[in-house]
Amino acid sequence: MEINCEWCGGKASNGENTVYWELPDGSRAIEIRMTPAVVCKECEMVYQDEDIIKEIEDQLFLVDTKKIGSSIGYRGLMELPRLLKRNYFDFSS
């Protein structure tokens, strides 16, 4: 499947990168390693698509963030047990 860059419209591919995310309570930021990303071959932009952003934000809202150190892998973050089944404060869907 061909991916087009959201920034320049050029050809892009799936990849991974490290991102830094502020916790929902604003207390600190964490490093999330090996996060799925879109990598543009033309403009060299590396970014997360909206689905990944929503997954990260929902997961951080639903887990006990005190159990997360300053750095965690994306897969490890997604495997943390949730305190709630879903984000009941997300009215977008």
C-alpha positions as CSV (number, residue, x, y, z in Angstrom):
1,M,0.0,0.0,0.0
2,E,1.4,3.4,-1.0
3,I,1.5,6.1,1.6
4,N,1.4,9.8,0.8
5,C,3.1,12.3,3.0
6,E,0.6,14.6,4.8
7,W,3.1,17.4,4.6
8,C,4.3,17.4,1.0
9,G,2.2,14.7,-0.7
10,G,5.3,12.8,-1.7
11,K,5.9,9.1,-1.3
12,A,6.3,7.9,2.3
13,S,6.7,4.6,4.1
14,N,6.0,3.1,7.6
15,G,8.8,3.3,10.1
16,E,9.4,4.0,13.8
17,N,10.8,6.9,15.8
18,T,11.1,8.2,19.4
19,V,8.5,10.7,20.5
20,Y,8.1,12.8,23.7
21,W,4.7,13.1,25.2
22,E,3.3,15.2,28.0
23,L,1.2,13.2,30.4
24,P,-2.5,14.1,30.6
25,D,-2.1,15.7,34.1
26,G,0.8,17.9,32.8
27,S,3.1,16.7,35.5
28,R,5.9,15.6,33.2
29,A,6.8,14.4,29.7
30,I,7.9,10.8,28.8
31,E,9.9,9.3,26.0
32,I,8.1,6.7,23.9
33,R,10.5,4.6,21.9
34,M,9.8,2.6,18.7
35,T,6.6,4.5,18.0
36,P,5.0,3.7,14.6
37,A,5.6,6.6,12.3
38,V,5.3,7.8,8.7
39,V,8.6,8.6,7.1
40,C,8.6,10.7,3.9
41,K,11.3,10.0,1.4
42,E,10.9,13.4,-0.3
43,C,10.7,16.0,2.5
44,E,12.2,13.7,5.2
45,M,9.4,14.5,7.6
46,V,8.8,11.8,10.3
47,Y,5.4,12.0,12.0
48,Q,2.7,9.9,13.7
49,D,-0.6,9.6,11.9
50,E,-3.9,10.5,13.7
51,D,-4.7,6.9,14.7
52,I,-1.4,6.5,16.5
53,I,-1.8,9.8,18.2
54,K,-5.3,8.9,19.5
55,E,-4.0,5.5,20.7
56,I,-1.2,7.1,22.7
57,E,-3.4,9.8,24.2
58,D,-6.2,7.4,25.1
59,Q,-3.8,4.9,26.7
60,L,-2.0,7.6,28.7
61,F,-5.4,8.8,29.9
62,L,-6.5,5.3,30.9
63,V,-3.4,3.8,32.7
64,D,-1.7,4.6,36.0
65,T,1.0,7.0,34.7
66,K,2.8,6.8,38.0
67,K,4.0,3.4,36.9
68,I,5.6,4.7,33.8
69,G,9.3,5.8,34.1
70,S,10.8,8.5,32.0
71,S,11.1,6.2,29.0
72,I,8.9,3.3,27.7
73,G,8.6,1.5,24.4
74,Y,5.4,2.0,22.4
75,R,4.4,-1.7,22.7
76,G,5.1,-1.7,26.4
77,L,2.9,1.4,26.8
78,M,0.1,-0.2,24.9
79,E,0.3,-3.4,27.0
80,L,-0.1,-1.6,30.4
81,P,-3.3,-2.5,32.2
82,R,-6.1,0.1,31.9
83,L,-7.9,1.5,34.8
84,L,-11.0,2.0,32.6
85,K,-12.1,0.0,29.5
86,R,-12.3,3.1,27.3
87,N,-11.9,6.9,27.4
88,Y,-15.4,8.0,28.5
89,F,-14.4,11.6,28.1
90,D,-13.7,11.4,24.4
91,F,-16.9,12.7,22.7
92,S,-15.4,12.7,19.2
93,S,-16.8,9.3,18.1
